[in-house]
Tab-separated table of C-alpha atoms in Angstrom:
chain	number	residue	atom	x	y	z
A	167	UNK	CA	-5.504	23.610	-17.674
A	168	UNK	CA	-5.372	20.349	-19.701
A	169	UNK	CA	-8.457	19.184	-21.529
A	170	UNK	CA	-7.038	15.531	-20.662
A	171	UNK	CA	-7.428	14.519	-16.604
A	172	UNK	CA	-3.575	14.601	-15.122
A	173	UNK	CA	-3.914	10.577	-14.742
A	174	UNK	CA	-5.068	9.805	-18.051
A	175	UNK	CA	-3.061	8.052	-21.144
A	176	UNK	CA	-3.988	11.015	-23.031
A	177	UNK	CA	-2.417	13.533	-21.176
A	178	UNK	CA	0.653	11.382	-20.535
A	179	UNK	CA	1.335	8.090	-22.864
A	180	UNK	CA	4.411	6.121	-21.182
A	181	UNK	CA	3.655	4.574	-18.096
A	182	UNK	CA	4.833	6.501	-14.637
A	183	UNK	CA	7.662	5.376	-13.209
A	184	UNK	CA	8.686	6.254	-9.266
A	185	UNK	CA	11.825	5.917	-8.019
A	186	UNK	CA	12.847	5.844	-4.463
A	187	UNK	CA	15.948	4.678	-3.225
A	188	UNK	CA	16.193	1.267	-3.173
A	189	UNK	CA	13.607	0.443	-6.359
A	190	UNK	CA	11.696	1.406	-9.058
A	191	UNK	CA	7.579	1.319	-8.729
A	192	UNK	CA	5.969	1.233	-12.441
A	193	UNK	CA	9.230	-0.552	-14.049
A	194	UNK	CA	10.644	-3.804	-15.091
A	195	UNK	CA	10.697	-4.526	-11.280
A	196	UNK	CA	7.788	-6.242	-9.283
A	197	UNK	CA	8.068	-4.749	-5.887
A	198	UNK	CA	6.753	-6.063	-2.667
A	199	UNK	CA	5.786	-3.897	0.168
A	200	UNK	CA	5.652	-5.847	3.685
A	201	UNK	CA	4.900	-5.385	7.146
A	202	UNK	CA	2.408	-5.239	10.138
A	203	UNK	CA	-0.915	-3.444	10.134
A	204	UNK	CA	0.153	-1.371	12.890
A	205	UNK	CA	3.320	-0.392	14.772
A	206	UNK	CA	3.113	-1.757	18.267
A	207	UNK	CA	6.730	-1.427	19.389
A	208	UNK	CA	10.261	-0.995	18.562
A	209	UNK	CA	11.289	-4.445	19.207
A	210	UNK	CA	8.185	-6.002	16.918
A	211	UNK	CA	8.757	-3.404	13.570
A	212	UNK	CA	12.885	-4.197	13.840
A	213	UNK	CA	11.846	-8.191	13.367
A	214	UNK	CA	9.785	-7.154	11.063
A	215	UNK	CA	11.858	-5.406	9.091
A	216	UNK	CA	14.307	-8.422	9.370
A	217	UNK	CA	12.092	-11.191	8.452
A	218	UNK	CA	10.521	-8.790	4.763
A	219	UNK	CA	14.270	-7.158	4.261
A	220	UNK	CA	15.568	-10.860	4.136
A	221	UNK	CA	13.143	-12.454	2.356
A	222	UNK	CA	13.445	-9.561	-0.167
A	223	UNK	CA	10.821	-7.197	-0.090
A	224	UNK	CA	12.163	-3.386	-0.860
A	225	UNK	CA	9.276	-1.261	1.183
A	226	UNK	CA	8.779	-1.494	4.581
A	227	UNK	CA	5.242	-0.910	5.786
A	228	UNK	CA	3.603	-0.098	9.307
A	229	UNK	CA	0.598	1.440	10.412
A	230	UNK	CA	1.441	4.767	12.899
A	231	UNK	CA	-2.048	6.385	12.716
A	232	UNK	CA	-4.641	3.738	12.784
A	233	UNK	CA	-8.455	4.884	11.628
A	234	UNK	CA	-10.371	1.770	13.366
A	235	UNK	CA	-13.704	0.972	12.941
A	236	UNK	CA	-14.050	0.661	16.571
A	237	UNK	CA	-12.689	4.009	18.929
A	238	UNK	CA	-12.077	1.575	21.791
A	239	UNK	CA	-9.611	-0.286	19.642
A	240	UNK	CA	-5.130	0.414	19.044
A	241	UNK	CA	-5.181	3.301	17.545
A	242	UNK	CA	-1.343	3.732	16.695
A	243	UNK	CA	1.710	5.380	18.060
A	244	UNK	CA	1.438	8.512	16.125
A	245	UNK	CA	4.919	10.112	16.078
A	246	UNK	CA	6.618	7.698	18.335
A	247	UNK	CA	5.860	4.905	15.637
A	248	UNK	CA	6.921	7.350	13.108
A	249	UNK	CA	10.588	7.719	14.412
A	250	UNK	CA	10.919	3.797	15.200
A	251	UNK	CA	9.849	3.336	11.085
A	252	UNK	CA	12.916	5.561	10.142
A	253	UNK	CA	15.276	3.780	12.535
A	254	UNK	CA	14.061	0.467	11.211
A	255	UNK	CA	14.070	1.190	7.399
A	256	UNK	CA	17.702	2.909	7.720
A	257	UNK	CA	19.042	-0.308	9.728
A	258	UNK	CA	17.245	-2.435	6.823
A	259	UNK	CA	18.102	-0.585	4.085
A	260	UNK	CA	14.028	-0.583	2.780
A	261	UNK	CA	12.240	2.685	1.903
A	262	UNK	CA	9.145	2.846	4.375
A	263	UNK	CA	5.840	3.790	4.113
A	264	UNK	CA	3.046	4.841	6.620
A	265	UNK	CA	-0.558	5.926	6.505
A	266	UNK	CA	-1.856	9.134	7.300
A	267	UNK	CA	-5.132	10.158	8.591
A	268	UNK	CA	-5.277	14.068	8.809
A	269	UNK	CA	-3.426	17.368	7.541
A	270	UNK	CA	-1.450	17.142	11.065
A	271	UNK	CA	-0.655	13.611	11.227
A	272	UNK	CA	0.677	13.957	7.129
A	273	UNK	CA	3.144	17.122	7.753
A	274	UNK	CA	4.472	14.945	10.854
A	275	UNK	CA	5.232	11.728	8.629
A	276	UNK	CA	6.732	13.387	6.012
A	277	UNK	CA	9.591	14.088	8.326
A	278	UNK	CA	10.253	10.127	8.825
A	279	UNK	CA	8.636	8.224	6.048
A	280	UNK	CA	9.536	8.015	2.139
A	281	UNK	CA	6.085	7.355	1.345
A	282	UNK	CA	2.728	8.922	2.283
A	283	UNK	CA	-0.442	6.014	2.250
A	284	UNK	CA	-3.707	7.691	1.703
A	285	UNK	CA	-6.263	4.782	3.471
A	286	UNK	CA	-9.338	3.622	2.234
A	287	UNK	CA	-11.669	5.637	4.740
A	288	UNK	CA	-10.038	9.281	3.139
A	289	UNK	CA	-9.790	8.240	-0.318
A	290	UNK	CA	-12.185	11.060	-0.990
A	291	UNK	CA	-10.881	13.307	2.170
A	292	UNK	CA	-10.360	15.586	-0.389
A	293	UNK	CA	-8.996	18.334	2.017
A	294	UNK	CA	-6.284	16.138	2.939
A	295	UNK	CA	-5.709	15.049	-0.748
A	296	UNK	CA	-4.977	18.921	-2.058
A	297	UNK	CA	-2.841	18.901	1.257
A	298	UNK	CA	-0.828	15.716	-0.049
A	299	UNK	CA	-0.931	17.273	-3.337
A	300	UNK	CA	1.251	19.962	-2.491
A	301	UNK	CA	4.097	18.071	-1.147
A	302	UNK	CA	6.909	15.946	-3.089
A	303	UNK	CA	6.670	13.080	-1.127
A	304	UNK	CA	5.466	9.549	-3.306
A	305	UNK	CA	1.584	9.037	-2.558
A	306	UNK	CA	-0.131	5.445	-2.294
A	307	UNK	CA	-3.553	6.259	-2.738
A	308	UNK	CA	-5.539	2.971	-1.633
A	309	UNK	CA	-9.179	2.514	-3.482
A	310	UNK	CA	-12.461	3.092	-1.470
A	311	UNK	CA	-14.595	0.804	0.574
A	312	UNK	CA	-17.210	1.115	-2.611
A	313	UNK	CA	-15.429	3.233	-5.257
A	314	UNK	CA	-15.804	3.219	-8.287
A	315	UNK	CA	-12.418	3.359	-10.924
A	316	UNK	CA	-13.866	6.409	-11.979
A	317	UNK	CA	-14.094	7.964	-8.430
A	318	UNK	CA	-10.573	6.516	-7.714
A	319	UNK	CA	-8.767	8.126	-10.831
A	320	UNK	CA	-10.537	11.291	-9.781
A	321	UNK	CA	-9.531	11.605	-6.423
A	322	UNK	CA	-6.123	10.898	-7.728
A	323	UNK	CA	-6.706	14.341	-10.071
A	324	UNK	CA	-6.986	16.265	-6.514
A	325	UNK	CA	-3.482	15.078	-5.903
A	326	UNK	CA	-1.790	15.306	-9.391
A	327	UNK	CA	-3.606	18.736	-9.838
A	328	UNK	CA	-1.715	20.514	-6.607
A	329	UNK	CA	1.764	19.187	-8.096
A	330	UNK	CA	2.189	16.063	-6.736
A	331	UNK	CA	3.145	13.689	-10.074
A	332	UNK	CA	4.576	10.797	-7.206
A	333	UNK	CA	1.144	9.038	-7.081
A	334	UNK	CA	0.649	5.098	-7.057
A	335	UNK	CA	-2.796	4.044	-6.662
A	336	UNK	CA	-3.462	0.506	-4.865
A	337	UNK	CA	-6.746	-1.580	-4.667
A	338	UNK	CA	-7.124	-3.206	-2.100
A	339	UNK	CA	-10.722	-4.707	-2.203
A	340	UNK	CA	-14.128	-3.504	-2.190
A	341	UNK	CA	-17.130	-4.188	0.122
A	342	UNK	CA	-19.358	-6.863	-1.850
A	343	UNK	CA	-23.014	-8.793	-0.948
A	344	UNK	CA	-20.081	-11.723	-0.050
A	345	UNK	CA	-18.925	-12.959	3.075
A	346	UNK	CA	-16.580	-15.457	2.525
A	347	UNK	CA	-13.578	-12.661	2.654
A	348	UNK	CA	-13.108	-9.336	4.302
A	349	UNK	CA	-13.503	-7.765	0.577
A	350	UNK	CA	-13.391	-8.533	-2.637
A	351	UNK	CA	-10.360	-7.956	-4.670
A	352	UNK	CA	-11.169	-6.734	-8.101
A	353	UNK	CA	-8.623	-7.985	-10.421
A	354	UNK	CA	-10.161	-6.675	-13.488
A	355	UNK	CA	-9.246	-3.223	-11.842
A	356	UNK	CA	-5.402	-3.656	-12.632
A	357	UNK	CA	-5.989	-4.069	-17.063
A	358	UNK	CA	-8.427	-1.641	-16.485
A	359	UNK	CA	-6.352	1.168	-14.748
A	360	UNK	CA	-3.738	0.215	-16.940
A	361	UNK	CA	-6.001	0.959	-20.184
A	362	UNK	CA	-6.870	4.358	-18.357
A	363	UNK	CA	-3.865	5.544	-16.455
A	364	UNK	CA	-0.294	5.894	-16.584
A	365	UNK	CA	-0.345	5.721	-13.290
A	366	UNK	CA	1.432	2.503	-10.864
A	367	UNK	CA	-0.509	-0.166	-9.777
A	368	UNK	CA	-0.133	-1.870	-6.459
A	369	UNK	CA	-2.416	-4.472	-4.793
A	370	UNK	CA	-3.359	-5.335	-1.288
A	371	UNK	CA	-4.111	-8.985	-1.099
A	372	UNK	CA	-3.989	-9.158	2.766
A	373	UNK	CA	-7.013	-6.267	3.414
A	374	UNK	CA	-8.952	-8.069	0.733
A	375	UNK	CA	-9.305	-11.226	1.779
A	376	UNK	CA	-8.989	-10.835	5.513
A	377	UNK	CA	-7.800	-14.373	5.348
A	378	UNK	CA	-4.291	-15.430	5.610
A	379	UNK	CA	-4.686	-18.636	3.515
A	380	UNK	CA	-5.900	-16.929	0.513
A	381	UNK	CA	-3.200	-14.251	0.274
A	382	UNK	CA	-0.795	-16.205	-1.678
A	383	UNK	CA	-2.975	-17.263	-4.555
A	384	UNK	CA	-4.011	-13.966	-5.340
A	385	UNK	CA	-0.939	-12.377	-4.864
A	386	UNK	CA	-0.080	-14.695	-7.705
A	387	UNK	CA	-2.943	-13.581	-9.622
A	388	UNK	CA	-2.171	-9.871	-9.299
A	389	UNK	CA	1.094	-10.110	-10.265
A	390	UNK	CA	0.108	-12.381	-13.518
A	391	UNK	CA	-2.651	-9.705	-14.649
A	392	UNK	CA	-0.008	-6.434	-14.670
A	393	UNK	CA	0.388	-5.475	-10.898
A	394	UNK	CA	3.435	-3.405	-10.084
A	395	UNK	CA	3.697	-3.999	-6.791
A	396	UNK	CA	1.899	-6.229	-3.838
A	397	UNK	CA	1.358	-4.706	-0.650
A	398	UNK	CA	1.379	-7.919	1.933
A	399	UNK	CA	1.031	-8.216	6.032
A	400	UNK	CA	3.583	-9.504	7.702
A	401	UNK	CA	3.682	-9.529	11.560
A	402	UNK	CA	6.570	-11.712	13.402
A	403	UNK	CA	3.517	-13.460	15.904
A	404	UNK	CA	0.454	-13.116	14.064
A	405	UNK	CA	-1.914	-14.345	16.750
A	406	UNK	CA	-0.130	-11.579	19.106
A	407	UNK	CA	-0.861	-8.446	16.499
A	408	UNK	CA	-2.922	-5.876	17.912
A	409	UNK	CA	-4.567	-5.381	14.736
A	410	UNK	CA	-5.385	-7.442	11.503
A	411	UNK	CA	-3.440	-10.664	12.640
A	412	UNK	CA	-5.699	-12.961	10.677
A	413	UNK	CA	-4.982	-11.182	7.596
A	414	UNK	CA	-0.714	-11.503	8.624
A	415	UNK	CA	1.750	-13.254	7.087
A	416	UNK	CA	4.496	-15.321	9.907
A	417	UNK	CA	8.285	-15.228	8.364
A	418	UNK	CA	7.193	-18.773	6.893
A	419	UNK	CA	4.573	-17.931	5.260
A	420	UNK	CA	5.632	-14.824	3.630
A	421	UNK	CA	9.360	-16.362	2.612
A	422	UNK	CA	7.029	-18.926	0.766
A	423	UNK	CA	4.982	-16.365	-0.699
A	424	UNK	CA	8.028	-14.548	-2.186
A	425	UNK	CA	9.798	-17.942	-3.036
A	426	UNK	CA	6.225	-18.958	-4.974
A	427	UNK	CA	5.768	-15.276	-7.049
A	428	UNK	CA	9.148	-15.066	-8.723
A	429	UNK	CA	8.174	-17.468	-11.097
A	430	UNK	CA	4.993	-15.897	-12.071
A	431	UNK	CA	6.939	-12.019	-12.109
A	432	UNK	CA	9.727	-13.718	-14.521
A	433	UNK	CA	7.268	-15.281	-17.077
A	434	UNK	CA	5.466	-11.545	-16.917
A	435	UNK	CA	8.620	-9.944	-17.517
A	436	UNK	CA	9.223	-8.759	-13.756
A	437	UNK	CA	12.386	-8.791	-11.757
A	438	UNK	CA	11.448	-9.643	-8.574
């Protein structure tokens, strides 16, 4: 076994690149990754796939397992959201990617989904990270309610360690004295993981903020301080969504939030 941890600079010196089918995570390229919180039908995930596919996001995202804070609230449509994800990511053309919340629910996604999302809530599940860690499939690991970056890089190591080198970590905000947003995104977490890791970088503006309005500006800023990728909501009726629609993005919205970033990616030296 390595002295160096699996994630670290030391044990690996050029930057991780992952490659799916239709883009590179970790490259020249700035990816975006868009979608609803949560898969409510077939008809609502194909317009979303239309509206992000057109406005040119790569990844298609959609929640089929949904760990709520409430048990009374959607929960997700498990395996039948699974199979409408494939059949809207092959009509689109977009990789997809879906979160998991147990060792059951993971060996049924990676049947229909290119990418596995490890939530917030089971960033130290570590059962279910050794279980993740022995598969091939690519891994977005999301950052813990109150994790540190140390914590975070480790519970990456339980994934790396079983095998699995596909891993792209993604912060997403963490739980502050404030109130004004939902979290608060730590920007300083992006130069930082890049001084640590070789490891991909993706940020969640929308489950940071909680807001809609501020998603744009600091999708701007994440992409000026070294993000890889942006992980946005998108939902076709916003006010309809059965879960997060405050935080979601309406075709609008997001078209001007991809139309307002490509600037910012291009003087960065991203192809967006």
């Amino acid at each position: 076994m390595s002295k160096n941890p699996l994630f670290s600079l030391a044990y690996k010196s050029e930057r991780t690149q992952i490659t799916l089918p239709n883009c590179t995570i970790g490259g020249d390229e700035l990816v975006v990754i868009a979608g609803p919180c949560a898969i409510e039908s077939e008809e609502q995930l194909m317009k979303s796939g239309e509206i992000t596919s057109q406005a040119g996001a790569k990844i298609l995202r959609g929640g089929a397992y949904k760990p709520r804070t409430s048990p009374y609230a959607f929960q997700g449509l498990e395996v039948e959201g699974l199979k409408i994800m494939k059949a809207a990511g092959e009509k689109f053309g977009m990789s997809t990617v879906c979160e998991v919340t147990s060792e059951k629910a993971l060996y049924d996604a990676i049947e229909y989904v290119d990418i596995i999302q490890i939530g917030a809530r089971n960033m130290q599940n570590f059962e279910l990270l050794k279980a993740v860690g022995k598969t091939d499939k690519v891994v977005i690991l999301k950052r813990g309610l109150s994790a540190t970056i140390d914590e975070w890089l480790n519970a990456s190591e339980y994934i790396l360690s079983g095998g699995n080198m596909n891993v792209i970590l993604c912060e997403r905000g963490i739980r502050t004295y404030e109130t004004a947003t939902r979290n608060t995104l730590d920007l300083s977490a992006i130069p930082v993981i890049r001084s640590k890791s070789h490891l991909p970088i993706v940020v969640d503006p929308s489950h940071a903020t909680g807001k809609r309005d501020y998603i744009e500006d600091l999708a701007k800023a994440s992409v000026a301080v070294g993000a890889d990728a942006l992980m946005i909501e998108v939902h076709p009726n916003p006010d309809e969504a059965l879960s997060d629609g405050p935080q979601s993005l309406d075709k609008e919205d997001f078209q001007k939030l991809m139309d307002n970033i490509r600037p910012i990616a291009e003087a960065v030296g991203r192809k967006l």
